[in-house]
XYZ file of C-alpha atoms in Angstrom:
554
model
C 121.572 85.959 125.982
C 118.866 83.326 124.905
C 118.824 82.208 121.327
C 115.258 83.675 120.751
C 116.341 87.034 121.904
C 119.247 87.094 119.404
C 116.823 86.182 116.645
C 114.397 89.100 117.605
C 117.176 91.614 117.653
C 118.550 90.586 114.230
C 115.112 90.541 112.856
C 114.502 94.148 114.396
C 117.679 95.215 112.641
C 116.593 94.000 109.389
C 113.367 95.525 109.519
C 114.888 99.083 109.967
C 115.851 98.818 106.444
C 112.343 97.974 105.093
C 109.643 100.039 103.593
C 106.834 101.442 105.639
C 103.275 99.981 104.873
C 100.626 102.095 103.409
C 97.960 100.506 105.646
C 98.741 100.346 109.293
C 96.826 101.020 112.549
C 98.688 103.793 114.548
C 96.885 104.820 117.539
C 97.090 106.262 121.157
C 95.126 106.090 124.235
C 94.224 109.764 125.136
C 93.366 109.468 128.835
C 91.007 111.971 130.510
C 90.963 110.086 133.824
C 92.267 112.718 136.254
C 93.551 114.731 133.297
C 96.340 112.487 132.964
C 96.887 113.311 129.184
C 94.149 116.073 128.865
C 93.147 118.518 130.229
C 95.937 119.684 132.392
C 93.519 122.692 133.708
C 90.044 122.242 134.985
C 87.247 124.763 135.301
C 84.047 125.852 133.671
C 85.003 129.475 132.923
C 85.376 130.688 129.348
C 89.137 131.256 129.869
C 89.779 127.834 130.994
C 87.457 126.327 128.117
C 89.862 128.004 125.632
C 93.011 126.886 127.349
C 91.677 123.327 127.277
C 90.577 123.433 123.753
C 93.974 124.809 122.603
C 95.770 122.215 124.588
C 93.959 119.556 122.835
C 94.529 121.094 119.482
C 98.330 121.192 120.264
C 98.124 117.457 121.251
C 96.400 116.553 118.230
C 98.872 118.496 116.076
C 101.880 116.662 117.457
C 100.185 113.219 117.119
C 99.342 114.205 113.511
C 102.953 115.035 112.747
C 103.855 111.591 114.241
C 101.399 110.193 111.615
C 99.042 108.651 114.253
C 95.834 107.889 112.519
C 93.554 106.786 115.378
C 92.787 108.536 118.639
C 91.103 106.459 121.400
C 89.466 109.286 123.500
C 88.266 108.273 126.907
C 84.552 109.204 126.958
C 83.432 107.074 130.022
C 85.704 106.941 132.864
C 84.476 105.134 136.188
C 80.681 105.641 136.096
C 81.272 109.199 134.929
C 81.541 110.710 131.523
C 83.042 113.495 129.493
C 79.966 114.333 127.462
C 76.402 115.261 128.276
C 74.623 111.806 129.029
C 71.248 110.735 130.033
C 72.625 107.790 131.869
C 75.688 108.958 133.899
C 77.053 112.244 135.539
C 79.955 114.399 134.355
C 83.429 113.530 135.602
C 85.272 116.240 137.371
C 88.349 116.255 134.867
C 86.893 118.829 132.743
C 84.847 121.308 134.940
C 86.685 120.464 138.114
C 83.625 119.260 139.914
C 81.929 115.991 139.604
C 78.525 116.319 138.254
C 79.073 119.836 136.845
C 79.002 120.253 132.965
C 81.542 122.411 131.264
C 80.306 125.018 128.763
C 81.166 122.895 125.850
C 80.896 119.189 124.745
C 84.494 117.803 125.017
C 83.686 114.705 123.030
C 82.252 116.543 120.147
C 85.148 118.999 119.983
C 87.661 116.200 119.975
C 85.927 114.521 117.269
C 85.775 117.666 114.977
C 89.444 118.330 115.794
C 90.623 114.927 115.001
C 88.626 114.769 111.808
C 89.986 118.092 110.732
C 93.395 116.589 110.846
C 92.383 113.340 108.788
C 92.494 111.156 112.090
C 89.835 108.679 113.293
C 88.499 109.159 116.756
C 86.967 106.164 118.788
C 84.980 106.719 122.052
C 86.889 104.764 124.693
C 84.378 103.396 127.283
C 85.748 101.713 130.390
C 83.078 99.078 130.908
C 83.043 97.120 134.320
C 84.953 99.240 136.843
C 83.085 102.135 138.359
C 85.695 103.314 140.944
C 86.017 103.034 144.647
C 82.781 102.010 146.469
C 82.514 105.607 147.873
C 83.558 107.484 144.664
C 81.331 109.903 142.923
C 80.556 107.510 139.957
C 79.815 104.422 141.959
C 77.514 106.171 144.511
C 75.769 107.765 141.717
C 75.157 104.281 139.918
C 74.273 102.763 143.191
C 71.476 105.145 143.858
C 70.046 104.440 140.274
C 70.861 100.830 139.721
C 71.954 99.142 142.889
C 70.907 95.750 141.316
C 73.848 96.037 138.869
C 76.582 96.748 141.449
C 79.120 94.405 142.974
C 81.523 95.394 145.670
C 84.879 93.689 145.907
C 86.899 95.112 148.968
C 87.013 98.927 148.501
C 86.145 98.800 144.716
C 82.932 98.871 142.835
C 82.098 97.230 139.585
C 79.200 96.440 137.338
C 78.304 92.746 137.765
C 79.001 90.829 134.559
C 76.849 87.935 135.864
C 73.824 90.158 135.963
C 72.270 89.897 132.466
C 71.139 93.617 132.548
C 74.691 94.696 132.840
C 74.780 94.013 129.081
C 71.953 96.308 128.349
C 73.399 98.951 130.739
C 76.663 99.375 129.026
C 75.063 98.881 125.649
C 72.668 101.996 126.403
C 75.988 104.168 126.851
C 77.497 102.907 123.824
C 74.228 103.363 121.731
C 73.867 106.893 122.975
C 77.337 107.993 121.998
C 77.051 106.306 118.588
C 73.595 107.842 117.830
C 74.759 111.350 118.826
C 78.365 111.519 117.601
C 80.089 111.073 114.360
C 82.490 108.669 115.990
C 84.684 106.089 113.909
C 84.659 103.525 116.642
C 83.752 102.230 120.046
C 86.649 101.065 122.134
C 85.801 98.878 125.153
C 88.195 98.761 128.032
C 88.370 96.515 130.974
C 85.605 94.208 129.233
C 86.548 91.358 131.666
C 86.134 90.034 135.029
C 88.039 91.963 137.740
C 91.346 90.257 138.906
C 89.825 90.814 142.451
C 86.951 88.605 141.812
C 85.926 86.647 144.840
C 84.476 83.099 145.110
C 84.475 80.333 142.464
C 84.418 81.306 138.863
C 83.386 78.843 136.144
C 85.709 80.122 133.339
C 83.420 78.800 130.557
C 80.462 80.467 131.894
C 82.575 83.558 132.638
C 83.679 83.994 129.099
C 79.873 83.477 128.095
C 78.957 86.405 130.216
C 81.617 88.770 128.997
C 80.795 87.696 125.329
C 77.169 88.424 125.941
C 77.965 92.020 126.921
C 80.153 92.326 123.809
C 77.582 90.915 121.471
C 74.811 93.156 122.911
C 76.859 96.363 122.451
C 77.998 95.190 119.087
C 74.166 94.713 117.842
C 73.132 98.114 119.141
C 76.061 99.892 117.553
C 75.743 98.190 114.301
C 72.081 98.545 114.113
C 72.576 102.388 114.299
C 75.836 102.769 112.143
C 77.252 99.593 110.631
C 80.523 101.434 109.780
C 81.497 102.174 113.479
C 84.405 100.068 114.351
C 84.137 97.637 117.386
C 87.438 97.274 119.399
C 88.734 96.510 122.769
C 92.013 96.215 124.853
C 92.504 92.695 126.140
C 95.182 91.591 128.426
C 98.390 91.352 126.427
C 98.748 87.568 126.583
C 95.704 85.670 125.161
C 96.482 82.283 126.701
C 99.375 80.066 127.692
C 101.512 79.227 124.791
C 103.182 75.618 124.240
C 106.616 77.019 125.016
C 105.830 80.170 126.856
C 103.474 80.084 129.844
C 101.584 83.499 130.588
C 102.558 83.188 134.269
C 98.862 83.082 135.199
C 97.935 86.381 133.768
C 96.096 85.887 130.556
C 92.928 87.111 128.770
C 91.061 83.716 127.984
C 91.419 81.827 131.360
C 92.257 84.389 133.876
C 89.624 87.240 133.250
C 87.468 85.405 130.538
C 88.075 87.594 127.526
C 87.583 85.439 124.436
C 89.020 88.227 122.397
C 90.425 86.067 119.732
C 87.023 84.430 119.247
C 85.429 87.889 119.137
C 87.637 88.670 116.124
C 86.762 85.453 114.578
C 83.117 85.969 115.053
C 83.035 89.478 113.750
C 82.093 90.923 117.059
C 85.293 92.918 116.984
C 86.988 94.788 114.010
C 90.125 95.722 115.948
C 92.111 94.672 119.043
C 94.550 96.655 121.137
C 96.269 94.079 123.392
C 97.903 95.769 126.458
C 101.333 94.203 125.836
C 103.231 96.244 128.565
C 105.964 93.623 128.792
C 109.156 93.003 127.187
C 111.473 89.864 126.105
C 109.808 86.589 126.276
C 106.711 88.049 127.768
C 106.137 90.286 124.632
C 107.477 88.623 121.296
C 106.077 85.122 121.554
C 102.567 86.624 122.411
C 102.824 89.108 119.758
C 103.295 86.297 117.197
C 100.256 84.609 118.679
C 98.221 87.683 118.065
C 99.350 87.984 114.602
C 98.486 84.369 113.848
C 95.053 84.832 114.919
C 93.940 87.945 113.297
C 91.299 86.321 111.014
C 91.604 89.089 108.504
C 91.099 91.994 110.898
C 93.241 94.493 112.637
C 95.388 94.060 115.793
C 97.828 96.938 117.206
C 100.215 95.916 119.765
C 99.466 98.061 122.994
C 102.848 99.473 123.929
C 103.531 100.329 127.542
C 105.612 103.439 126.767
C 104.814 104.741 130.434
C 107.598 102.186 131.312
C 110.209 104.383 130.080
C 109.684 106.734 133.201
C 111.836 105.723 136.135
C 108.946 104.898 138.516
C 107.337 102.476 136.053
C 110.480 100.397 135.107
C 113.057 102.931 133.529
C 113.110 101.052 130.276
C 115.644 101.872 127.667
C 114.091 103.498 124.409
C 115.677 100.533 122.615
C 113.059 98.157 124.182
C 110.233 100.171 122.523
C 112.122 100.305 119.254
C 112.533 96.723 118.997
C 108.891 96.092 119.993
C 107.646 98.433 117.142
C 109.887 96.938 114.451
C 108.882 93.358 115.158
C 105.195 94.384 115.429
C 105.433 95.833 112.037
C 107.190 92.705 110.691
C 104.258 90.650 112.025
C 101.826 92.887 110.360
C 100.573 94.422 113.694
C 100.029 98.081 114.161
C 100.971 100.080 117.250
C 99.124 101.931 119.898
C 100.819 104.062 122.585
C 99.787 104.030 126.342
C 99.656 106.935 126.988
C 99.572 110.115 124.879
C 101.419 112.275 127.221
C 104.570 109.929 127.177
C 104.666 110.202 123.395
C 104.014 113.912 122.995
C 106.470 114.704 125.922
C 109.217 113.058 123.862
C 109.989 110.769 126.708
C 113.703 109.483 126.313
C 113.484 110.626 122.672
C 110.447 108.499 121.867
C 108.582 111.190 119.644
C 111.722 111.876 117.647
C 112.012 108.157 117.074
C 108.305 107.689 116.051
C 108.530 110.642 113.572
C 111.370 108.774 111.941
C 109.828 105.355 112.175
C 106.572 106.481 110.745
C 107.987 109.004 108.402
C 104.956 108.740 106.032
C 101.192 108.791 106.723
C 99.367 105.476 106.637
C 95.687 104.664 106.046
C 93.495 102.744 108.516
C 92.875 99.347 107.046
C 89.524 99.004 105.674
C 86.798 96.995 107.555
C 86.240 93.319 106.551
C 82.806 93.293 104.875
C 81.113 93.249 101.568
C 80.493 97.042 101.218
C 81.724 98.348 97.826
C 84.216 100.880 97.318
C 83.364 104.239 96.037
C 83.291 105.141 92.182
C 86.362 106.699 90.786
C 86.623 110.473 90.734
C 85.774 111.958 87.247
C 87.822 115.285 87.450
C 91.212 116.247 89.096
C 92.584 119.804 88.372
C 95.936 120.894 89.339
C 96.955 124.664 89.518
C 100.515 125.110 89.422
C 101.578 128.467 90.947
C 104.775 130.055 92.091
C 103.504 129.380 95.584
C 102.784 125.718 95.085
C 100.276 123.470 93.654
C 96.398 123.743 94.242
C 94.421 120.587 93.703
C 90.663 120.050 93.335
C 88.497 117.236 92.386
C 85.005 115.970 92.190
C 82.661 113.234 90.846
C 83.178 110.236 93.054
C 79.854 108.438 94.345
C 79.623 106.515 97.627
C 77.705 103.223 96.675
C 77.756 101.974 100.322
C 75.069 102.765 102.860
C 77.691 104.975 104.711
C 76.856 108.011 102.280
C 79.856 110.039 103.085
C 83.304 110.371 101.596
C 86.859 111.567 102.358
C 89.737 111.516 100.228
C 93.427 110.204 100.037
C 95.918 112.339 98.064
C 99.206 110.830 96.705
C 102.186 112.422 95.015
C 105.079 111.124 92.930
C 107.901 112.529 90.854
C 107.103 109.957 88.069
C 104.003 110.066 86.006
C 102.674 106.804 87.338
C 101.702 107.411 90.729
C 101.732 104.020 92.777
C 98.961 104.316 95.375
C 100.189 100.982 96.864
C 103.564 102.689 97.788
C 103.220 104.304 101.253
C 105.833 106.786 100.378
C 103.443 108.420 97.774
C 100.716 109.020 100.321
C 100.693 112.721 101.451
C 97.164 113.234 103.035
C 94.449 111.053 104.352
C 90.803 111.380 105.220
C 90.656 114.734 103.689
C 87.129 116.208 104.037
C 87.310 118.978 101.458
C 87.526 118.367 97.744
C 90.564 120.536 97.528
C 94.034 120.942 98.977
C 96.919 123.399 98.593
C 100.480 122.205 98.710
C 103.105 124.789 99.337
C 106.249 124.100 97.090
C 108.916 126.379 95.762
C 109.544 127.054 92.034
C 112.852 125.284 91.970
C 111.375 121.881 93.294
C 110.702 119.202 90.526
C 107.132 118.719 89.130
C 104.943 116.303 91.114
C 102.332 114.233 89.518
C 99.295 113.428 91.729
C 96.593 110.776 92.249
C 93.377 111.215 94.426
C 91.188 108.563 95.604
C 87.591 108.706 97.484
C 87.168 106.524 100.751
C 84.010 105.617 102.344
C 83.078 105.093 105.900
C 84.220 101.517 106.052
C 87.692 102.484 104.582
C 86.958 101.174 101.163
C 89.220 103.050 98.634
C 88.181 103.878 94.992
C 90.471 103.443 91.982
C 92.631 106.554 91.529
C 92.288 109.389 89.338
C 95.732 110.732 88.234
C 97.258 114.024 86.981
C 99.514 112.345 84.331
C 96.812 112.981 81.777
C 97.560 116.503 80.688
C 94.007 117.317 80.396
C 93.564 117.131 84.148
C 96.624 119.606 84.818
C 95.922 123.488 84.683
C 99.241 125.439 84.373
C 98.298 128.972 85.267
C 100.310 131.489 83.543
C 98.960 133.886 85.905
C 100.495 133.486 89.404
C 97.982 133.351 92.357
C 100.166 135.713 94.243
C 100.493 138.279 91.420
C 99.008 141.778 92.320
C 97.074 143.164 89.355
C 96.435 146.802 88.864
C 93.039 148.145 87.476
C 91.818 151.487 86.163
C 89.425 151.349 89.054
C 86.517 150.208 86.971
C 87.439 147.113 84.966
C 89.703 144.267 85.798
C 91.084 142.344 82.843
C 92.234 138.926 83.444
C 95.344 137.726 81.532
C 95.262 134.253 80.117
C 91.599 133.815 80.976
C 91.081 130.947 78.599
C 93.647 128.799 80.722
C 91.574 129.169 83.905
C 89.148 126.047 84.598
C 85.612 126.704 83.828
C 83.501 127.965 86.779
C 80.239 129.414 87.347
C 81.467 132.705 88.870
C 84.336 134.886 89.891
C 84.239 135.889 93.718
C 85.766 138.888 95.173
C 87.112 138.440 98.666
C 88.354 141.006 101.320
C 91.617 140.500 102.745
C 89.997 139.302 105.871
C 88.407 136.426 103.943
C 84.964 137.709 103.675
C 83.233 137.296 100.296
C 82.025 140.816 98.996
C 80.607 140.098 95.573
C 80.102 137.565 92.782
C 80.718 138.324 89.071
C 79.772 136.334 85.924
C 82.507 134.208 84.718
C 84.312 136.456 82.162
C 87.572 138.034 80.921
C 86.586 141.302 82.066
C 85.145 142.043 85.460
C 83.434 145.295 86.206
C 84.396 146.913 89.582
C 82.345 150.155 89.731
C 80.684 149.352 93.083
C 83.840 148.036 94.689
C 85.654 150.761 96.926
C 89.268 151.342 96.907
C 91.440 148.546 98.418
C 93.212 145.346 98.043
C 91.228 142.254 97.236
C 91.463 138.658 96.235
C 89.828 137.320 93.101
C 88.703 133.548 93.268
C 86.784 131.307 90.948
C 83.362 129.863 92.436
C 81.138 127.131 91.361
C 77.706 126.086 92.538
C 78.931 123.739 94.859
C 80.881 126.446 96.799
C 84.340 125.165 95.637
C 86.794 128.124 95.172
C 90.377 128.640 93.810
C 92.409 131.691 94.189
C 93.379 133.466 90.911
C 95.053 136.659 91.756
C 95.008 139.565 94.044
C 94.169 143.056 92.720
C 94.098 146.666 93.694
C 91.243 149.279 93.260
C 92.432 152.738 93.318
C 90.259 155.650 92.132
C 90.664 159.443 92.505
C 87.749 160.921 94.629
C 86.440 157.370 95.706
C 84.327 157.590 98.705
């Protein structure tokens, strides 16, 4: 075995003993092409729509449990799209028929579901290829913009040497950015086709591809400067001094100046397709790491190679790559989603252990300020667990939107730099409930605000006793009343609110009452109800359940 391989194996072993980083890019390509990852059923009926939606929820749930924090969702496929576009027709992967719209917007649904789970969603746009020359997407594009099309054998491409190609692809990216609350635009195949015929001046070729990247960057940034730009270059940037690329590299073969795009700020992230092993992976991973320019790179892992028809790799190959990538401060991105969620050769089990704790997506490199610190943090301790609520942070960037990270520790000092203390990321609501048994040790909490650029505020912590509310009244306790008045024990220990709200057991709000120790119930019929606090912002917290039982009640 060669000496460099022994070094890599020893380094990988040492890394298994190390702590997990708090900030790390952990992503997955979720392919819609032919429904390879999603959806497995096609059609436009209501029943198929519900199956598709539930399947995507299940996929995202599994990815969330594996602590994936970034979804690259394929929005443009091959001259066709998975959202309603003014530029290109529907792909057939959703409705089952090219050009036919489903009864919902898959991209919007995917964004909402990813955000509910605290994950980013980037719109994955395949740029240059448009499929076979006679395919639906290519034929449609040829009818509308024949000037942009180039045929190479049986395949169709947008011509990178036509200056209007940059505007056409930028139109699609601008449309997605303006219409959707995406976190990023991810450009795939932003390069010359390997089938390119005729002489190719590499310097001019790189300028042509960079012109497309720059045009897209300007259009996206003008709309929403917080939307991250990324792409997936070939896994080897260029020949290295001791390790040649074998004629297959980004810079000279297909004219992708990906490291230059990072240096110039045209890209915020890279996902190089490193679908190799041994000397074809590790030296080139080191090269990517050394040319990050303060931005983010995630090693694109060819987990599809675990299956027999694609190489039949042993799982140990992926384990080593992930360990070494982490040591090199590279994130990891899986190609493709299905091979991870299917637990191919035990991969999912390993990932859940390797990424035991959540990680935040590293912040963008710019001069945007972090939000101000939260002003209040309340912790309600009940026999069912801890209920946290917070408020008061202000977004001083131009993003005007905040999410929240939550940390927990068994010591009063909650170290927010320790990834083991991170328990929830990108929370959209200003409250969270954590189920814990009464025999578990007391936890101390910290909460930070995060703006659209990923800039994180200073923490507010619960080690100050004034921020902890110890309810003597269990939120699961059932209170009896005389049918007309509800007296609330330990009223003075409940955090100040504007009102009490009475909810049905179906979760519908029935009535609001002044915030007082006694609540009058004369208009409430017999039944079981839930009592919650309610403030003017709509934040609620459970206090107790109670029963109204009156004789002769109609």
